[in-house]
Structure formats: C-alpha cells, structure tokens
CSV table of C-alpha atoms in Angstrom, one decimal:
chain,number,residue,atom,x,y,z
A,1,MET,CA,31.3,-7.8,-118.5
A,2,LEU,CA,28.7,-8.5,-115.8
A,3,SER,CA,28.3,-12.1,-114.8
A,4,PHE,CA,25.2,-14.1,-114.0
A,5,GLU,CA,26.2,-13.8,-110.3
A,6,ASP,CA,26.1,-10.0,-110.7
A,7,ILE,CA,22.6,-10.2,-112.0
A,8,LYS,CA,21.5,-12.6,-109.2
A,9,ASN,CA,22.8,-10.2,-106.6
A,10,ASN,CA,21.2,-7.0,-108.1
A,11,GLU,CA,18.7,-5.7,-105.6
A,12,GLU,CA,16.6,-3.9,-108.2
A,13,ILE,CA,16.1,-7.2,-110.1
A,14,LYS,CA,15.4,-9.1,-106.9
A,15,THR,CA,12.6,-6.6,-106.2
A,16,TYR,CA,11.0,-7.0,-109.6
A,17,ILE,CA,11.1,-10.8,-109.4
A,18,THR,CA,9.5,-10.7,-105.9
A,19,LYS,CA,6.8,-8.2,-106.9
A,20,ALA,CA,6.0,-10.1,-110.1
A,21,ASP,CA,5.5,-13.3,-108.2
A,22,GLU,CA,3.3,-11.5,-105.7
A,23,SER,CA,1.0,-10.5,-108.6
A,24,LEU,CA,0.8,-14.1,-109.8
A,25,CYS,CA,0.1,-15.3,-106.2
A,26,ALA,CA,-2.8,-12.9,-106.1
A,27,LEU,CA,-4.1,-14.4,-109.3
A,28,GLY,CA,-3.8,-18.0,-108.0
A,29,PHE,CA,-0.8,-19.0,-110.3
A,30,THR,CA,1.9,-21.4,-109.3
A,31,GLU,CA,5.2,-20.2,-107.9
A,32,HIS,CA,7.2,-18.0,-110.3
A,33,SER,CA,9.7,-16.6,-107.8
A,34,PHE,CA,13.4,-17.3,-107.1
A,35,ALA,CA,13.1,-21.1,-107.0
A,36,HIS,CA,11.6,-21.1,-110.6
A,37,VAL,CA,13.8,-18.5,-112.2
A,38,THR,CA,17.0,-19.9,-110.6
A,39,ARG,CA,16.2,-23.4,-111.8
A,40,THR,CA,15.3,-22.1,-115.2
A,41,ALA,CA,18.6,-20.2,-115.3
A,42,GLU,CA,20.6,-23.2,-114.2
A,43,ASP,CA,18.9,-25.6,-116.7
A,44,ALA,CA,19.3,-23.2,-119.6
A,45,GLY,CA,23.0,-22.8,-118.7
A,46,TYR,CA,23.4,-26.6,-118.4
A,47,ILE,CA,21.9,-27.1,-121.9
A,48,LEU,CA,24.3,-24.8,-123.7
A,49,ARG,CA,27.3,-25.8,-121.7
A,50,THR,CA,26.7,-29.5,-122.4
A,51,LEU,CA,26.3,-28.7,-126.1
A,52,GLY,CA,29.7,-27.0,-126.2
A,53,TYR,CA,28.7,-23.3,-126.4
A,54,SER,CA,31.1,-20.7,-124.9
A,55,GLU,CA,30.9,-19.7,-121.3
A,56,ARG,CA,29.7,-16.3,-122.2
A,57,GLU,CA,26.8,-17.8,-124.2
A,58,VAL,CA,26.1,-20.0,-121.2
A,59,ALA,CA,26.0,-16.9,-119.0
A,60,LEU,CA,23.6,-15.1,-121.4
A,61,ALA,CA,21.3,-18.1,-121.2
A,62,GLN,CA,21.5,-18.1,-117.4
A,63,ILE,CA,20.7,-14.3,-117.3
A,64,SER,CA,17.8,-14.8,-119.7
A,65,GLY,CA,16.4,-17.6,-117.4
A,66,TYR,CA,16.7,-15.4,-114.3
A,67,LEU,CA,15.0,-12.4,-115.9
A,68,HIS,CA,12.4,-14.2,-118.1
A,69,ASP,CA,9.3,-13.8,-115.9
A,70,ILE,CA,9.7,-10.2,-114.6
A,71,GLY,CA,7.1,-9.1,-117.1
A,72,ASN,CA,4.5,-10.6,-114.8
A,73,LEU,CA,5.0,-7.4,-112.8
A,74,VAL,CA,3.1,-5.6,-115.6
A,75,ASN,CA,0.5,-8.2,-116.4
A,76,ARG,CA,0.3,-11.9,-116.9
A,77,LYS,CA,-0.9,-11.4,-120.5
A,78,ASN,CA,1.9,-10.8,-122.9
A,79,HIS,CA,4.4,-11.0,-120.0
A,80,SER,CA,7.1,-12.2,-122.3
A,81,LEU,CA,7.0,-9.0,-124.3
A,82,SER,CA,6.8,-6.6,-121.4
A,83,GLY,CA,9.5,-8.6,-119.7
A,84,ALA,CA,11.8,-8.2,-122.7
A,85,VAL,CA,11.3,-4.4,-122.6
A,86,MET,CA,12.0,-4.4,-118.8
A,87,ALA,CA,15.1,-6.5,-119.3
A,88,PHE,CA,16.3,-4.2,-122.1
A,89,ARG,CA,16.0,-1.2,-119.8
A,90,ILE,CA,17.8,-2.9,-116.9
A,91,LEU,CA,20.6,-4.3,-119.0
A,92,ASP,CA,21.1,-1.0,-120.9
A,93,LYS,CA,21.4,0.9,-117.6
A,94,LEU,CA,24.0,-1.7,-116.5
A,95,GLU,CA,25.9,-0.9,-119.7
A,96,PHE,CA,25.7,-4.4,-121.2
A,97,ASP,CA,27.0,-4.9,-124.7
A,98,PRO,CA,24.2,-4.1,-127.2
A,99,ALA,CA,24.6,-7.5,-128.9
A,100,GLU,CA,24.2,-9.3,-125.6
A,101,ILE,CA,21.2,-7.2,-124.7
A,102,ALA,CA,19.7,-8.1,-128.0
A,103,THR,CA,20.2,-11.8,-127.4
A,104,ILE,CA,18.7,-11.7,-123.9
A,105,THR,CA,15.7,-9.6,-124.8
A,106,THR,CA,15.0,-11.8,-127.8
A,107,ALA,CA,15.1,-14.9,-125.7
A,108,ILE,CA,12.8,-13.4,-123.1
A,109,GLY,CA,10.4,-12.1,-125.7
A,110,ASN,CA,10.1,-15.5,-127.3
A,111,HIS,CA,9.7,-17.8,-124.3
A,112,ASP,CA,5.9,-17.9,-124.1
A,113,GLU,CA,4.2,-20.7,-126.0
A,114,GLY,CA,1.5,-18.3,-127.3
A,115,THR,CA,3.8,-16.1,-129.3
A,116,GLY,CA,7.4,-17.4,-128.9
A,117,VAL,CA,9.7,-19.0,-131.4
A,118,PRO,CA,13.2,-20.5,-130.6
A,119,VAL,CA,15.0,-18.0,-132.9
A,120,ASN,CA,18.5,-18.5,-131.5
A,121,PRO,CA,20.3,-21.0,-129.2
A,122,VAL,CA,19.8,-18.9,-126.1
A,123,SER,CA,16.1,-18.7,-126.7
A,124,ALA,CA,15.9,-22.4,-127.4
A,125,ALA,CA,17.7,-23.2,-124.1
A,126,LEU,CA,15.4,-20.8,-122.2
A,127,ILE,CA,12.3,-22.4,-123.6
A,128,LEU,CA,13.4,-26.0,-122.7
A,129,ALA,CA,14.4,-24.9,-119.2
A,130,ASP,CA,11.3,-22.9,-118.5
A,131,LYS,CA,8.7,-25.4,-119.8
A,132,SER,CA,10.4,-28.4,-118.1
A,133,ASP,CA,10.0,-26.9,-114.6
A,134,VAL,CA,7.0,-28.8,-113.5
A,135,ARG,CA,7.1,-29.9,-109.8
A,136,ARG,CA,5.0,-30.3,-106.7
A,137,THR,CA,6.8,-27.5,-104.8
A,138,ARG,CA,5.5,-24.9,-107.2
A,139,VAL,CA,1.9,-25.4,-106.0
A,140,ARG,CA,1.0,-22.7,-103.4
A,141,ASN,CA,-2.5,-24.1,-102.6
A,142,THR,CA,-2.3,-26.5,-99.6
A,143,GLU,CA,-5.9,-27.7,-99.9
A,144,THR,CA,-5.8,-30.6,-102.3
A,145,SER,CA,-9.6,-30.7,-102.5
A,146,SER,CA,-9.7,-27.3,-104.1
A,147,PHE,CA,-7.0,-27.9,-106.7
A,148,ASP,CA,-7.6,-26.7,-110.2
A,149,ILE,CA,-6.0,-28.6,-113.1
A,150,HIS,CA,-2.8,-26.7,-113.0
A,151,ASP,CA,-2.5,-27.4,-109.3
A,152,ARG,CA,-3.2,-31.1,-109.8
A,153,VAL,CA,-0.7,-31.5,-112.6
A,154,ASN,CA,2.1,-29.7,-110.9
A,155,TYR,CA,1.4,-31.4,-107.5
A,156,SER,CA,1.3,-34.8,-109.2
A,157,VAL,CA,4.9,-34.4,-110.4
A,158,LYS,CA,7.1,-35.8,-107.7
A,159,LYS,CA,10.3,-35.5,-109.7
A,160,SER,CA,11.4,-33.9,-113.0
A,161,ILE,CA,14.8,-34.3,-114.7
A,162,LEU,CA,16.0,-32.6,-117.9
A,163,LYS,CA,18.9,-34.5,-119.4
A,164,ILE,CA,21.0,-34.5,-122.5
A,165,ASN,CA,22.4,-37.9,-123.6
A,166,GLU,CA,26.2,-38.5,-123.9
A,167,GLU,CA,26.0,-38.4,-127.7
A,168,ARG,CA,24.4,-34.9,-127.5
A,169,THR,CA,21.7,-35.9,-129.9
A,170,LEU,CA,18.7,-36.2,-127.5
A,171,ILE,CA,17.2,-34.2,-124.7
A,172,LYS,CA,14.8,-35.9,-122.3
A,173,LEU,CA,12.3,-34.6,-119.9
A,174,LYS,CA,11.7,-37.4,-117.4
A,175,LEU,CA,8.8,-37.0,-115.0
A,176,THR,CA,7.8,-39.2,-112.1
A,177,VAL,CA,4.0,-38.6,-111.7
A,178,ASP,CA,1.7,-39.6,-108.8
A,179,THR,CA,-1.5,-40.3,-110.7
A,180,LYS,CA,-3.4,-40.0,-107.4
A,181,TYR,CA,-3.4,-36.2,-107.9
A,182,GLY,CA,-3.3,-35.8,-111.7
A,183,SER,CA,-3.4,-38.1,-114.8
A,184,VAL,CA,-1.1,-38.1,-117.7
A,185,MET,CA,-4.1,-36.8,-119.8
A,186,ASP,CA,-4.4,-33.8,-117.4
A,187,TYR,CA,-0.7,-33.1,-118.2
A,188,PHE,CA,-1.3,-33.1,-121.9
A,189,GLU,CA,-4.4,-31.0,-121.6
A,190,ILE,CA,-2.5,-28.0,-120.3
A,191,PHE,CA,1.0,-28.7,-121.4
A,192,LEU,CA,0.7,-30.0,-125.0
A,193,ALA,CA,1.5,-26.6,-126.5
A,194,ARG,CA,4.5,-26.3,-124.3
A,195,MET,CA,5.8,-29.8,-125.2
A,196,ILE,CA,5.4,-28.9,-128.9
A,197,MET,CA,7.4,-25.8,-128.3
A,198,CYS,CA,10.1,-27.8,-126.5
A,199,ARG,CA,10.4,-30.1,-129.5
A,200,LYS,CA,10.9,-27.1,-131.8
A,201,ALA,CA,13.5,-25.6,-129.3
A,202,ALA,CA,15.3,-28.9,-129.2
A,203,GLU,CA,15.4,-29.0,-133.0
A,204,ARG,CA,16.9,-25.5,-133.0
A,205,LEU,CA,19.8,-27.0,-131.0
A,206,ASN,CA,20.0,-30.0,-133.3
A,207,LEU,CA,18.5,-32.3,-130.6
A,208,GLU,CA,15.6,-34.6,-130.5
A,209,PHE,CA,13.1,-34.0,-127.7
A,210,LYS,CA,11.6,-36.9,-125.7
A,211,LEU,CA,9.0,-36.8,-122.9
A,212,ILE,CA,9.1,-39.7,-120.5
A,213,VAL,CA,6.4,-40.1,-117.8
A,214,ASN,CA,6.8,-42.9,-115.3
A,215,GLU,CA,9.3,-44.6,-117.6
A,216,GLN,CA,7.0,-44.5,-120.6
A,217,GLN,CA,8.0,-42.5,-123.6
A,218,LEU,CA,5.1,-40.3,-124.7
A,219,ILE,CA,6.7,-38.0,-127.2
C-alpha cells in the first residue's frame, strides 16, 4: 500500500498542484499550493488520529487533503468534482485498492461548500481541515490598499488553531484576528457557508464545532 509520503513525493502530483495554483494565482485567488494542501492533509490526519481511527484511515485523510484542490487545474468552478475524477485516475494508475480510491475520491468530490456533504469520516475530516485554513500567509497581494474582502479576511487572521478537546467531544477553530484589516462581520460574510459545513462535518464525527475569534465564541 502506498503511503502519504509516497503521494507527497510523486512528481506528477507535484506538477498538478503547482499548475492548479498557477491558475488560481492568475485569477487573483489566495494561495492553494503546497502550504495549503500540506496543512490540510496534516490537519485531516490529526482529526482522525485523535478520534482513534486506524492509521490507514488517517493516511487516506492525509492523501485526500493533499490532492483535494488539483481540480483547479481544470477550472475553479466545480473543482471538487473535476479533482475527484483526476484523483481517481492518478490513484487507479498507482494501483490503489478500489475501496480506498472510492473513499478518497468521495472526500475530494464533497469538500466544496457549494455541493459537498460530509458523507464519511474522511470527507468530514477533509472539510474541517480545508475550511479552517485561514491565515495571513495565504494572501498573495502585497498592496493592502487594493485588498478585496477575501484578502482582507485572510490577512487579518494572524493565527488559526484547529483543536479537539481531551474528551473528544468538541472541535474548536480558534482565530486571532487583527481587526485593522478585516472585521468579524467580513469573516462571516464570506465564510458563513463554510462554517455551517464545518458544523455538519463535526457532527458526522460525533463532535460539536465551535468557532472562537479573539477569545469570543461566535458559533
């Protein structure tokens, strides 16, 4: 069985991630390259490992996180669906087990808030990991005067932590926000649908989701 490290070291996959991010850069989107997909993979793995899932299920969550945005190579619109098809072809060629391919492609195909549903634990972990990656370093635009709302919100987040409590009943997304660049209302304006999806994903894992901004619980 191929490991998460095998997938990370695959040159074909590296090329797709790089080129997908180049397309988003041209469109003015925030960073979706190796920093984002690696963090998503690590957080998805952390969630399932903390909840006591097997190491193979953890690996599938990590692989899903690493591959989840390659569909942006095709088009930003419906990138979760095209990404799932791309992942299917890649993993099938690498001779993954069909059941594992199914789990990974299902997770990728369901990670976008427009169409996705946390249908299994791997997809739920991917959703939580992906939607919680809000941070200043994802902003490419260096001119603060020309920030759009997405730039402002991401740039305003100085620190973000996704944490499961010791009792394994609660998952918290804790944000430290510099309101000089973006308000809490700005965050909700563009991320409300994502936070609702996180709540549903947490429920799929028998967890309660909490959003805490500047030490104040908002959800």
